[in-house]
């Protein structure tokens, strides 16, 4: 392997370089998150039409769908980082998984609760055990399982490794969630955004939805970077403590 | 990449492949238990026993809804087969003719379906009322049927 390909990955996996990058990027992502969420919520709640079937209940979608997308995207990123951590032993990759997990769990929770609040008036049931809802609930349990496992070891390094393996095993749930509505009969409707024929959402409703998705993404990047920085600091404190204790 | 790194990558790839295949096999084996409802064609083709509790899903056939007191009679169709349904109780707001529905209950010996619960199935289209009525005027079908019609 030539040295020209790896350095890029190595460079950003270096905590000091990451710290500099984070301090440059954070103000922008923070601003973008505030702006996009404020604009998105304004359009979602006030400046978009009711749906022809659902009436004003359609507005729940502007929170439910971004949360659902993030619940899957965050898990996918965690799985990629977990694989990188196992293969290349990058400390930063393992710490990213830990930093992102509570956020992913929160997105999944928001998705489930918002969906339930929509389901009662529209379907006539808070919850059904169809493939989409069940697989999303399993994703929530995977997040919770990771959070419990990662702190269950005296040696944090072992916790990170065990957690990374759990995250990789759970990755089979992602295609199941995504394609559950196509593979089986479900009560949940099929995809509206990412379809072969283009979005089945009217432009007037697509605008607030895309603003909210952008806002959720910027929020995630901001908070995950902050959490990653504090994880790095916590690790440094631990290292100093052990060094001091050894003397 | 170091040699050990390469070995870890290979092991991981193999592990994920095995996991994927195992999951795919399990899902295929339990296919009948994962579906949330049967279509009228499934119910007729599988000769489901009267008295067994199942979910029947499809579209509420146009002009088939009859209400007498709190008893509602309607027909559920997947465009190729149709089953009559009797239901006593309150219907969800989205229950409409031409719209998707999932009912839970049992088949009676005469082939009619006695529903204990009726859930409305919403389609994947989102639009304001004006757009929907404009589409209707233009003669386009606004209610999605694609997901309820028998898959080829």
mmCIF file of C-alpha atoms in Angstrom:
data_model
loop_
_atom_site.group_PDB
_atom_site.id
_atom_site.type_symbol
_atom_site.label_atom_id
_atom_site.label_comp_id
_atom_site.label_asym_id
_atom_site.label_seq_id
_atom_site.Cartn_x
_atom_site.Cartn_y
_atom_site.Cartn_z
ATOM 1 C CA UNK A 1 0.000 0.000 0.000
ATOM 2 C CA UNK A 2 1.388 3.402 -0.917
ATOM 3 C CA UNK A 3 1.723 6.060 1.727
ATOM 4 C CA UNK A 4 -0.282 8.504 -0.368
ATOM 5 C CA UNK A 5 -3.659 6.887 0.353
ATOM 6 C CA UNK A 6 -3.678 6.305 4.066
ATOM 7 C CA UNK A 7 -2.388 9.644 5.400
ATOM 8 C CA UNK A 8 -5.686 11.463 4.808
ATOM 9 C CA UNK A 9 -7.544 9.019 7.004
ATOM 10 C CA UNK A 10 -4.736 9.022 9.531
ATOM 11 C CA UNK A 11 -4.545 12.772 9.602
ATOM 12 C CA UNK A 12 -8.188 13.274 10.567
ATOM 13 C CA UNK A 13 -8.021 10.367 12.964
ATOM 14 C CA UNK A 14 -5.380 12.327 14.869
ATOM 15 C CA UNK A 15 -7.041 13.923 17.936
ATOM 16 C CA UNK A 16 -5.119 17.213 17.660
ATOM 17 C CA UNK A 17 -6.047 17.657 14.001
ATOM 18 C CA UNK A 18 -9.631 16.736 14.796
ATOM 19 C CA UNK A 19 -9.719 19.367 17.548
ATOM 20 C CA UNK A 20 -8.585 22.083 15.134
ATOM 21 C CA UNK A 21 -11.065 20.925 12.495
ATOM 22 C CA UNK A 22 -13.908 20.860 15.021
ATOM 23 C CA UNK A 23 -13.262 24.406 16.226
ATOM 24 C CA UNK A 24 -13.368 25.605 12.615
ATOM 25 C CA UNK A 25 -16.499 23.702 11.629
ATOM 26 C CA UNK A 26 -18.571 24.023 14.821
ATOM 27 C CA UNK A 27 -19.671 27.683 14.481
ATOM 28 C CA UNK A 28 -20.970 26.976 10.972
ATOM 29 C CA UNK A 29 -22.869 23.808 11.824
ATOM 30 C CA UNK A 30 -24.317 25.433 14.961
ATOM 31 C CA UNK A 31 -25.550 28.382 12.913
ATOM 32 C CA UNK A 32 -26.924 26.101 10.195
ATOM 33 C CA UNK A 33 -28.757 23.941 12.749
ATOM 34 C CA UNK A 34 -30.455 26.946 14.419
ATOM 35 C CA UNK A 35 -31.344 28.583 11.106
ATOM 36 C CA UNK A 36 -32.622 25.445 9.355
ATOM 37 C CA UNK A 37 -34.636 24.187 12.339
ATOM 38 C CA UNK A 38 -36.223 27.624 12.891
ATOM 39 C CA UNK A 39 -37.087 28.012 9.197
ATOM 40 C CA UNK A 40 -38.186 24.399 8.916
ATOM 41 C CA UNK A 41 -40.479 24.610 11.944
ATOM 42 C CA UNK A 42 -41.985 27.876 10.679
ATOM 43 C CA UNK A 43 -42.810 26.311 7.319
ATOM 44 C CA UNK A 44 -43.901 23.018 8.890
ATOM 45 C CA UNK A 45 -46.284 24.560 11.419
ATOM 46 C CA UNK A 46 -47.492 27.779 9.795
ATOM 47 C CA UNK A 47 -46.600 28.142 6.160
ATOM 48 C CA UNK A 48 -47.511 24.818 4.571
ATOM 49 C CA UNK A 49 -50.900 23.463 3.516
ATOM 50 C CA UNK A 50 -52.850 20.715 5.314
ATOM 51 C CA UNK A 51 -52.969 17.340 3.557
ATOM 52 C CA UNK A 52 -55.979 16.328 1.454
ATOM 53 C CA UNK A 53 -56.475 13.176 3.525
ATOM 54 C CA UNK A 54 -54.748 13.788 6.848
ATOM 55 C CA UNK A 55 -55.552 17.465 7.417
ATOM 56 C CA UNK A 56 -53.226 19.109 9.916
ATOM 57 C CA UNK A 57 -51.947 15.784 11.273
ATOM 58 C CA UNK A 58 -49.575 15.775 8.292
ATOM 59 C CA UNK A 59 -47.399 18.249 10.230
ATOM 60 C CA UNK A 60 -46.234 15.394 12.483
ATOM 61 C CA UNK A 61 -44.438 14.059 9.404
ATOM 62 C CA UNK A 62 -42.003 17.017 9.442
ATOM 63 C CA UNK A 63 -40.553 15.702 12.708
ATOM 64 C CA UNK A 64 -41.176 11.974 12.232
ATOM 65 C CA UNK A 65 -39.488 11.572 8.834
ATOM 66 C CA UNK A 66 -36.238 13.502 9.607
ATOM 67 C CA UNK A 67 -35.952 11.616 12.914
ATOM 68 C CA UNK A 68 -36.498 8.302 11.108
ATOM 69 C CA UNK A 69 -33.880 9.139 8.460
ATOM 70 C CA UNK A 70 -31.371 10.192 11.123
ATOM 71 C CA UNK A 71 -32.019 7.065 13.191
ATOM 72 C CA UNK A 72 -30.827 4.980 10.234
ATOM 73 C CA UNK A 73 -28.075 7.288 8.916
ATOM 74 C CA UNK A 74 -26.504 7.674 12.371
ATOM 75 C CA UNK A 75 -26.505 3.906 12.861
ATOM 76 C CA UNK A 76 -24.942 3.430 9.425
ATOM 77 C CA UNK A 77 -22.184 5.911 10.296
ATOM 78 C CA UNK A 78 -21.637 4.176 13.643
ATOM 79 C CA UNK A 79 -21.305 0.827 11.861
ATOM 80 C CA UNK A 80 -18.775 2.256 9.373
ATOM 81 C CA UNK A 81 -16.779 3.782 12.250
ATOM 82 C CA UNK A 82 -16.989 0.528 14.232
ATOM 83 C CA UNK A 83 -15.570 -1.364 11.235
ATOM 84 C CA UNK A 84 -12.774 1.207 10.834
ATOM 85 C CA UNK A 85 -12.032 0.931 14.553
ATOM 86 C CA UNK A 86 -11.753 -2.834 14.372
ATOM 87 C CA UNK A 87 -9.715 -2.980 11.157
ATOM 88 C CA UNK A 88 -7.347 -0.014 11.539
ATOM 89 C CA UNK A 89 -7.485 0.357 15.342
ATOM 90 C CA UNK A 90 -8.318 4.028 15.128
ATOM 91 C CA UNK A 91 -9.128 5.329 18.585
ATOM 92 C CA UNK A 92 -11.121 8.216 17.156
ATOM 93 C CA UNK A 93 -13.381 5.858 15.192
ATOM 94 C CA UNK A 94 -14.274 3.887 18.349
ATOM 95 C CA UNK A 95 -14.946 7.111 20.220
ATOM 96 C CA UNK A 96 -17.165 8.378 17.396
ATOM 97 C CA UNK A 97 -19.399 5.319 17.807
ATOM 98 C CA UNK A 98 -19.769 6.106 21.508
ATOM 99 C CA UNK A 99 -20.324 9.817 20.861
ATOM 100 C CA UNK A 100 -23.041 9.211 18.253
ATOM 101 C CA UNK A 101 -24.988 6.446 20.038
ATOM 102 C CA UNK A 102 -27.129 8.549 22.439
ATOM 103 C CA UNK A 103 -28.017 10.878 19.554
ATOM 104 C CA UNK A 104 -29.108 7.980 17.380
ATOM 105 C CA UNK A 105 -31.137 6.573 20.265
ATOM 106 C CA UNK A 106 -32.818 9.958 20.729
ATOM 107 C CA UNK A 107 -33.666 10.232 17.012
ATOM 108 C CA UNK A 108 -35.134 6.717 17.061
ATOM 109 C CA UNK A 109 -37.198 7.545 20.144
ATOM 110 C CA UNK A 110 -38.528 10.745 18.550
ATOM 111 C CA UNK A 111 -39.365 8.798 15.386
ATOM 112 C CA UNK A 112 -41.297 6.143 17.327
ATOM 113 C CA UNK A 113 -43.199 8.623 19.515
ATOM 114 C CA UNK A 114 -44.085 10.987 16.656
ATOM 115 C CA UNK A 115 -45.168 8.023 14.538
ATOM 116 C CA UNK A 116 -47.346 6.726 17.343
ATOM 117 C CA UNK A 117 -49.000 10.126 17.798
ATOM 118 C CA UNK A 118 -49.768 10.127 14.061
ATOM 119 C CA UNK A 119 -50.895 6.508 14.004
ATOM 120 C CA UNK A 120 -53.705 6.897 16.526
ATOM 121 C CA UNK A 121 -55.739 9.510 14.597
ATOM 122 C CA UNK A 122 -54.835 8.188 11.109
ATOM 123 C CA UNK A 123 -54.719 4.397 11.380
ATOM 124 C CA UNK A 124 -56.805 4.049 14.514
ATOM 125 C CA UNK A 125 -53.986 2.436 16.547
ATOM 126 C CA UNK A 126 -51.045 3.784 18.570
ATOM 127 C CA UNK A 127 -48.939 0.776 17.689
ATOM 128 C CA UNK A 128 -49.111 -2.317 15.471
ATOM 129 C CA UNK A 129 -46.579 -5.126 15.139
ATOM 130 C CA UNK A 130 -45.948 -4.748 11.432
ATOM 131 C CA UNK A 131 -42.466 -5.208 9.925
ATOM 132 C CA UNK A 132 -41.589 -1.501 9.688
ATOM 133 C CA UNK A 133 -42.566 -0.587 13.237
ATOM 134 C CA UNK A 134 -41.061 -3.721 14.757
ATOM 135 C CA UNK A 135 -37.717 -3.353 12.942
ATOM 136 C CA UNK A 136 -37.487 0.311 13.981
ATOM 137 C CA UNK A 137 -38.185 -0.710 17.589
ATOM 138 C CA UNK A 138 -35.371 -3.277 17.309
ATOM 139 C CA UNK A 139 -33.083 -0.450 16.154
ATOM 140 C CA UNK A 140 -33.999 1.443 19.335
ATOM 141 C CA UNK A 141 -33.099 -1.610 21.427
ATOM 142 C CA UNK A 142 -29.790 -1.944 19.532
ATOM 143 C CA UNK A 143 -28.915 1.632 20.503
ATOM 144 C CA UNK A 144 -29.900 0.985 24.132
ATOM 145 C CA UNK A 145 -27.934 -2.276 24.128
ATOM 146 C CA UNK A 146 -24.850 -0.478 22.838
ATOM 147 C CA UNK A 147 -25.171 2.252 25.483
ATOM 148 C CA UNK A 148 -25.456 -0.351 28.243
ATOM 149 C CA UNK A 149 -22.600 -2.494 26.896
ATOM 150 C CA UNK A 150 -20.065 0.254 26.216
ATOM 151 C CA UNK A 151 -19.939 1.291 29.896
ATOM 152 C CA UNK A 152 -20.176 -2.209 31.339
ATOM 153 C CA UNK A 153 -16.399 -2.848 31.406
ATOM 154 C CA UNK A 154 -13.752 -1.619 33.848
ATOM 155 C CA UNK A 155 -11.416 -1.099 30.910
ATOM 156 C CA UNK A 156 -13.108 1.466 28.618
ATOM 157 C CA UNK A 157 -11.149 0.124 25.645
ATOM 158 C CA UNK A 158 -12.774 -3.287 26.007
ATOM 159 C CA UNK A 159 -16.209 -1.648 26.249
ATOM 160 C CA UNK A 160 -15.604 0.200 22.995
ATOM 161 C CA UNK A 161 -14.538 -3.018 21.262
ATOM 162 C CA UNK A 162 -17.504 -5.062 22.501
ATOM 163 C CA UNK A 163 -19.815 -2.202 21.533
ATOM 164 C CA UNK A 164 -18.310 -1.985 18.043
ATOM 165 C CA UNK A 165 -19.059 -5.675 17.464
ATOM 166 C CA UNK A 166 -22.649 -5.242 18.664
ATOM 167 C CA UNK A 167 -23.111 -2.287 16.312
ATOM 168 C CA UNK A 168 -21.774 -4.337 13.371
ATOM 169 C CA UNK A 169 -24.055 -7.280 14.131
ATOM 170 C CA UNK A 170 -27.032 -4.930 14.342
ATOM 171 C CA UNK A 171 -26.360 -3.421 10.933
ATOM 172 C CA UNK A 172 -28.497 -6.149 9.298
ATOM 173 C CA UNK A 173 -31.507 -4.293 10.733
ATOM 174 C CA UNK A 174 -30.919 -1.257 8.494
ATOM 175 C CA UNK A 175 -31.918 -2.811 5.134
ATOM 176 C CA UNK A 176 -34.777 -4.582 6.915
ATOM 177 C CA UNK A 177 -36.174 -1.262 8.146
ATOM 178 C CA UNK A 178 -35.698 0.438 4.789
ATOM 179 C CA UNK A 179 -37.178 -2.317 2.626
ATOM 180 C CA UNK A 180 -39.700 -3.786 5.097
ATOM 181 C CA UNK A 181 -42.483 -1.821 3.397
ATOM 182 C CA UNK A 182 -41.567 -3.322 0.009
ATOM 183 C CA UNK A 183 -40.815 -6.905 1.059
ATOM 184 C CA UNK A 184 -43.895 -7.542 3.195
ATOM 185 C CA UNK A 185 -47.420 -6.285 3.656
ATOM 186 C CA UNK A 186 -47.231 -3.618 6.323
ATOM 187 C CA UNK A 187 -49.632 -1.080 7.759
ATOM 188 C CA UNK A 188 -46.908 1.545 7.363
ATOM 189 C CA UNK A 189 -46.986 3.220 3.962
ATOM 190 C CA UNK A 190 -44.098 2.712 1.498
ATOM 191 C CA UNK A 191 -41.370 5.301 0.887
ATOM 192 C CA UNK A 192 -42.502 8.775 -0.185
ATOM 193 C CA UNK A 193 -39.141 10.482 -0.659
ATOM 194 C CA UNK A 194 -36.665 8.016 -2.108
ATOM 195 C CA UNK A 195 -38.712 6.292 -4.780
ATOM 196 C CA UNK A 196 -37.840 5.363 -8.341
ATOM 197 C CA UNK A 197 -40.489 7.780 -9.629
ATOM 198 C CA UNK A 198 -39.255 10.703 -7.517
ATOM 199 C CA UNK A 199 -40.777 12.130 -4.317
ATOM 200 C CA UNK A 200 -44.516 11.630 -3.873
ATOM 201 C CA UNK A 201 -44.707 14.717 -1.695
ATOM 202 C CA UNK A 202 -46.093 17.982 -3.057
ATOM 203 C CA UNK A 203 -43.391 20.727 -3.408
ATOM 204 C CA UNK A 204 -45.189 22.875 -0.815
ATOM 205 C CA UNK A 205 -44.703 20.061 1.714
ATOM 206 C CA UNK A 206 -41.301 18.975 0.436
ATOM 207 C CA UNK A 207 -39.734 22.355 1.321
ATOM 208 C CA UNK A 208 -40.372 22.210 5.109
ATOM 209 C CA UNK A 209 -39.433 18.516 5.103
ATOM 210 C CA UNK A 210 -36.060 19.145 3.435
ATOM 211 C CA UNK A 211 -35.351 22.128 5.722
ATOM 212 C CA UNK A 212 -36.059 19.916 8.740
ATOM 213 C CA UNK A 213 -33.859 17.100 7.423
ATOM 214 C CA UNK A 214 -31.042 19.642 6.928
ATOM 215 C CA UNK A 215 -31.630 21.027 10.430
ATOM 216 C CA UNK A 216 -31.552 17.571 12.036
ATOM 217 C CA UNK A 217 -28.324 16.785 10.152
ATOM 218 C CA UNK A 218 -26.595 20.024 11.193
ATOM 219 C CA UNK A 219 -27.759 19.471 14.778
ATOM 220 C CA UNK A 220 -26.293 15.971 14.738
ATOM 221 C CA UNK A 221 -22.921 17.102 13.332
ATOM 222 C CA UNK A 222 -22.691 19.869 15.937
ATOM 223 C CA UNK A 223 -23.528 17.736 18.943
ATOM 224 C CA UNK A 224 -21.525 14.692 17.846
ATOM 225 C CA UNK A 225 -18.411 16.856 17.434
ATOM 226 C CA UNK A 226 -18.883 18.375 20.888
ATOM 227 C CA UNK A 227 -19.382 14.923 22.383
ATOM 228 C CA UNK A 228 -16.338 13.561 20.543
ATOM 229 C CA UNK A 229 -14.197 16.428 21.883
ATOM 230 C CA UNK A 230 -15.329 15.738 25.436
ATOM 231 C CA UNK A 231 -14.698 12.000 24.990
ATOM 232 C CA UNK A 232 -11.141 12.812 23.853
ATOM 233 C CA UNK A 233 -10.620 15.059 26.886
ATOM 234 C CA UNK A 234 -12.007 12.387 29.212
ATOM 235 C CA UNK A 235 -9.584 9.889 27.704
ATOM 236 C CA UNK A 236 -6.661 12.257 28.240
ATOM 237 C CA UNK A 237 -7.666 12.799 31.883
ATOM 238 C CA UNK A 238 -7.818 9.024 32.376
ATOM 239 C CA UNK A 239 -4.368 8.643 30.843
ATOM 240 C CA UNK A 240 -2.936 11.310 33.179
ATOM 241 C CA UNK A 241 -4.605 9.714 36.184
ATOM 242 C CA UNK A 242 -3.132 6.306 35.395
ATOM 243 C CA UNK A 243 0.275 7.860 34.787
ATOM 244 C CA UNK A 244 0.075 9.709 38.126
ATOM 245 C CA UNK A 245 -1.147 6.590 39.921
ATOM 246 C CA UNK A 246 1.717 4.522 38.557
ATOM 247 C CA UNK A 247 4.345 6.831 40.020
ATOM 248 C CA UNK B 1 -2.502 -1.566 5.054
ATOM 249 C CA UNK B 2 -0.611 -3.830 7.414
ATOM 250 C CA UNK B 3 -0.919 -7.569 7.055
ATOM 251 C CA UNK B 4 -2.847 -7.852 10.333
ATOM 252 C CA UNK B 5 -5.152 -5.072 9.223
ATOM 253 C CA UNK B 6 -5.817 -6.936 6.003
ATOM 254 C CA UNK B 7 -6.607 -10.099 7.930
ATOM 255 C CA UNK B 8 -9.045 -8.225 10.178
ATOM 256 C CA UNK B 9 -10.719 -6.712 7.115
ATOM 257 C CA UNK B 10 -11.117 -10.169 5.568
ATOM 258 C CA UNK B 11 -12.480 -11.645 8.795
ATOM 259 C CA UNK B 12 -14.946 -8.777 9.160
ATOM 260 C CA UNK B 13 -16.110 -9.020 5.546
ATOM 261 C CA UNK B 14 -16.639 -12.771 5.895
ATOM 262 C CA UNK B 15 -18.450 -12.322 9.198
ATOM 263 C CA UNK B 16 -20.800 -9.687 7.781
ATOM 264 C CA UNK B 17 -21.472 -11.823 4.708
ATOM 265 C CA UNK B 18 -22.364 -14.808 6.884
ATOM 266 C CA UNK B 19 -24.598 -12.654 9.038
ATOM 267 C CA UNK B 20 -26.328 -11.254 5.973
ATOM 268 C CA UNK B 21 -26.987 -14.666 4.478
ATOM 269 C CA UNK B 22 -28.269 -16.033 7.802
ATOM 270 C CA UNK B 23 -30.636 -13.096 8.193
ATOM 271 C CA UNK B 24 -31.886 -13.380 4.622
ATOM 272 C CA UNK B 25 -32.596 -17.101 5.110
ATOM 273 C CA UNK B 26 -34.410 -16.517 8.395
ATOM 274 C CA UNK B 27 -36.535 -13.747 6.919
ATOM 275 C CA UNK B 28 -37.432 -15.859 3.893
ATOM 276 C CA UNK B 29 -38.378 -18.802 6.125
ATOM 277 C CA UNK B 30 -40.654 -16.677 8.302
ATOM 278 C CA UNK B 31 -42.114 -14.734 5.429
ATOM 279 C CA UNK B 32 -45.713 -15.785 6.144
ATOM 280 C CA UNK B 33 -45.403 -14.687 9.762
ATOM 281 C CA UNK B 34 -43.862 -11.312 8.994
ATOM 282 C CA UNK B 35 -46.617 -10.066 6.681
ATOM 283 C CA UNK B 36 -49.028 -7.857 8.592
ATOM 284 C CA UNK B 37 -52.103 -8.845 6.623
ATOM 285 C CA UNK B 38 -53.316 -11.185 3.887
ATOM 286 C CA UNK B 39 -54.860 -9.903 0.681
ATOM 287 C CA UNK B 40 -58.226 -11.345 -0.433
ATOM 288 C CA UNK B 41 -56.318 -13.422 -3.020
ATOM 289 C CA UNK B 42 -54.077 -14.861 -0.263
ATOM 290 C CA UNK B 43 -57.104 -15.701 1.884
ATOM 291 C CA UNK B 44 -58.893 -17.480 -0.946
ATOM 292 C CA UNK B 45 -55.779 -19.247 -2.292
ATOM 293 C CA UNK B 46 -54.597 -20.442 1.142
ATOM 294 C CA UNK B 47 -58.029 -21.822 2.145
ATOM 295 C CA UNK B 48 -57.854 -20.191 5.548
ATOM 296 C CA UNK B 49 -60.058 -22.010 8.031
ATOM 297 C CA UNK B 50 -63.197 -20.252 9.268
ATOM 298 C CA UNK B 51 -62.719 -19.197 12.882
ATOM 299 C CA UNK B 52 -58.976 -18.638 12.622
ATOM 300 C CA UNK B 53 -58.024 -15.073 13.548
ATOM 301 C CA UNK B 54 -56.284 -13.244 10.694
ATOM 302 C CA UNK B 55 -55.822 -9.783 9.263
ATOM 303 C CA UNK B 56 -57.353 -9.058 5.880
ATOM 304 C CA UNK B 57 -56.107 -6.014 3.983
ATOM 305 C CA UNK B 58 -56.883 -4.310 0.714
ATOM 306 C CA UNK B 59 -58.884 -1.474 -0.722
ATOM 307 C CA UNK B 60 -62.408 -0.627 0.339
ATOM 308 C CA UNK B 61 -64.328 -1.216 -2.880
ATOM 309 C CA UNK B 62 -66.094 1.797 -4.361
ATOM 310 C CA UNK B 63 -69.844 2.003 -3.532
ATOM 311 C CA UNK B 64 -69.664 -1.037 -1.276
ATOM 312 C CA UNK B 65 -70.051 0.622 2.143
ATOM 313 C CA UNK B 66 -73.461 0.122 3.810
ATOM 314 C CA UNK B 67 -74.152 1.429 7.295
ATOM 315 C CA UNK B 68 -76.977 0.223 9.572
ATOM 316 C CA UNK B 69 -76.680 1.658 13.058
ATOM 317 C CA UNK B 70 -73.195 0.828 14.282
ATOM 318 C CA UNK B 71 -72.813 -2.091 11.889
ATOM 319 C CA UNK B 72 -70.881 -1.398 8.714
ATOM 320 C CA UNK B 73 -70.702 -3.697 5.723
ATOM 321 C CA UNK B 74 -68.142 -3.202 2.971
ATOM 322 C CA UNK B 75 -66.055 -5.191 0.509
ATOM 323 C CA UNK B 76 -62.261 -5.410 0.569
ATOM 324 C CA UNK B 77 -60.552 -5.958 -2.770
ATOM 325 C CA UNK B 78 -57.065 -6.343 -4.233
ATOM 326 C CA UNK B 79 -58.604 -5.820 -7.716
ATOM 327 C CA UNK B 80 -58.440 -9.535 -8.528
ATOM 328 C CA UNK B 81 -60.411 -11.004 -5.568
ATOM 329 C CA UNK B 82 -62.946 -9.445 -3.197
ATOM 330 C CA UNK B 83 -64.206 -10.405 0.258
ATOM 331 C CA UNK B 84 -67.233 -8.964 2.081
ATOM 332 C CA UNK B 85 -66.598 -7.615 5.583
ATOM 333 C CA UNK B 86 -69.001 -6.972 8.473
ATOM 334 C CA UNK B 87 -67.861 -4.744 11.311
ATOM 335 C CA UNK B 88 -69.578 -3.446 14.417
ATOM 336 C CA UNK B 89 -67.977 -0.399 15.988
ATOM 337 C CA UNK B 90 -66.360 2.926 15.265
ATOM 338 C CA UNK B 91 -64.322 3.357 12.109
ATOM 339 C CA UNK B 92 -61.076 5.361 11.913
ATOM 340 C CA UNK B 93 -61.183 8.831 10.326
ATOM 341 C CA UNK B 94 -59.333 7.755 7.210
ATOM 342 C CA UNK B 95 -61.766 4.909 6.446
ATOM 343 C CA UNK B 96 -62.993 5.777 2.960
ATOM 344 C CA UNK B 97 -64.103 4.044 -0.196
ATOM 345 C CA UNK B 98 -61.163 3.542 -2.528
ATOM 346 C CA UNK B 99 -58.743 3.826 0.404
ATOM 347 C CA UNK B 100 -56.596 1.130 1.979
ATOM 348 C CA UNK B 101 -57.828 -0.746 5.025
ATOM 349 C CA UNK B 102 -56.596 -3.556 7.290
ATOM 350 C CA UNK B 103 -59.197 -5.509 9.261
ATOM 351 C CA UNK B 104 -58.651 -8.088 11.975
ATOM 352 C CA UNK B 105 -61.149 -10.857 12.566
ATOM 353 C CA UNK B 106 -62.288 -14.287 11.389
ATOM 354 C CA UNK B 107 -63.801 -15.780 8.284
ATOM 355 C CA UNK B 108 -67.322 -17.098 8.729
ATOM 356 C CA UNK B 109 -68.233 -20.387 7.002
ATOM 357 C CA UNK B 110 -70.135 -18.512 4.250
ATOM 358 C CA UNK B 111 -66.893 -16.753 3.182
ATOM 359 C CA UNK B 112 -67.770 -13.434 4.776
ATOM 360 C CA UNK B 113 -65.235 -11.774 7.055
ATOM 361 C CA UNK B 114 -66.321 -10.747 10.557
ATOM 362 C CA UNK B 115 -64.004 -7.928 11.650
ATOM 363 C CA UNK B 116 -63.260 -7.096 15.286
ATOM 364 C CA UNK B 117 -60.952 -4.214 14.428
ATOM 365 C CA UNK B 118 -60.564 -1.928 11.424
ATOM 366 C CA UNK B 119 -57.390 0.083 10.749
ATOM 367 C CA UNK B 120 -57.076 2.623 7.948
ATOM 368 C CA UNK B 121 -53.989 2.273 5.756
ATOM 369 C CA UNK B 122 -52.606 5.551 4.537
ATOM 370 C CA UNK B 123 -50.874 5.830 1.173
ATOM 371 C CA UNK B 124 -47.465 7.372 0.462
ATOM 372 C CA UNK B 125 -48.790 10.519 -1.253
ATOM 373 C CA UNK B 126 -48.813 13.912 0.397
ATOM 374 C CA UNK B 127 -50.514 16.904 -1.211
ATOM 375 C CA UNK B 128 -52.701 19.885 -0.358
ATOM 376 C CA UNK B 129 -56.486 19.573 -1.009
ATOM 377 C CA UNK B 130 -56.325 21.941 -4.002
ATOM 378 C CA UNK B 131 -53.766 19.765 -5.765
ATOM 379 C CA UNK B 132 -55.833 16.653 -5.032
ATOM 380 C CA UNK B 133 -58.991 18.173 -6.484
ATOM 381 C CA UNK B 134 -57.077 19.466 -9.520
ATOM 382 C CA UNK B 135 -55.744 15.958 -10.121
ATOM 383 C CA UNK B 136 -59.243 14.541 -9.728
ATOM 384 C CA UNK B 137 -60.570 16.999 -12.302
ATOM 385 C CA UNK B 138 -57.788 15.954 -14.644
ATOM 386 C CA UNK B 139 -58.995 12.387 -14.199
ATOM 387 C CA UNK B 140 -55.965 11.055 -12.395
ATOM 388 C CA UNK B 141 -56.430 8.610 -9.561
ATOM 389 C CA UNK B 142 -55.482 10.260 -6.281
ATOM 390 C CA UNK B 143 -55.685 7.269 -4.006
ATOM 391 C CA UNK B 144 -52.663 5.056 -4.257
ATOM 392 C CA UNK B 145 -53.565 1.514 -5.006
ATOM 393 C CA UNK B 146 -50.105 0.399 -6.043
ATOM 394 C CA UNK B 147 -49.211 -1.007 -2.644
ATOM 395 C CA UNK B 148 -52.402 -3.003 -2.196
ATOM 396 C CA UNK B 149 -52.738 -4.519 -5.602
ATOM 397 C CA UNK B 150 -51.290 -8.012 -5.967
ATOM 398 C CA UNK B 151 -47.566 -7.855 -6.520
ATOM 399 C CA UNK B 152 -46.564 -9.456 -9.804
#
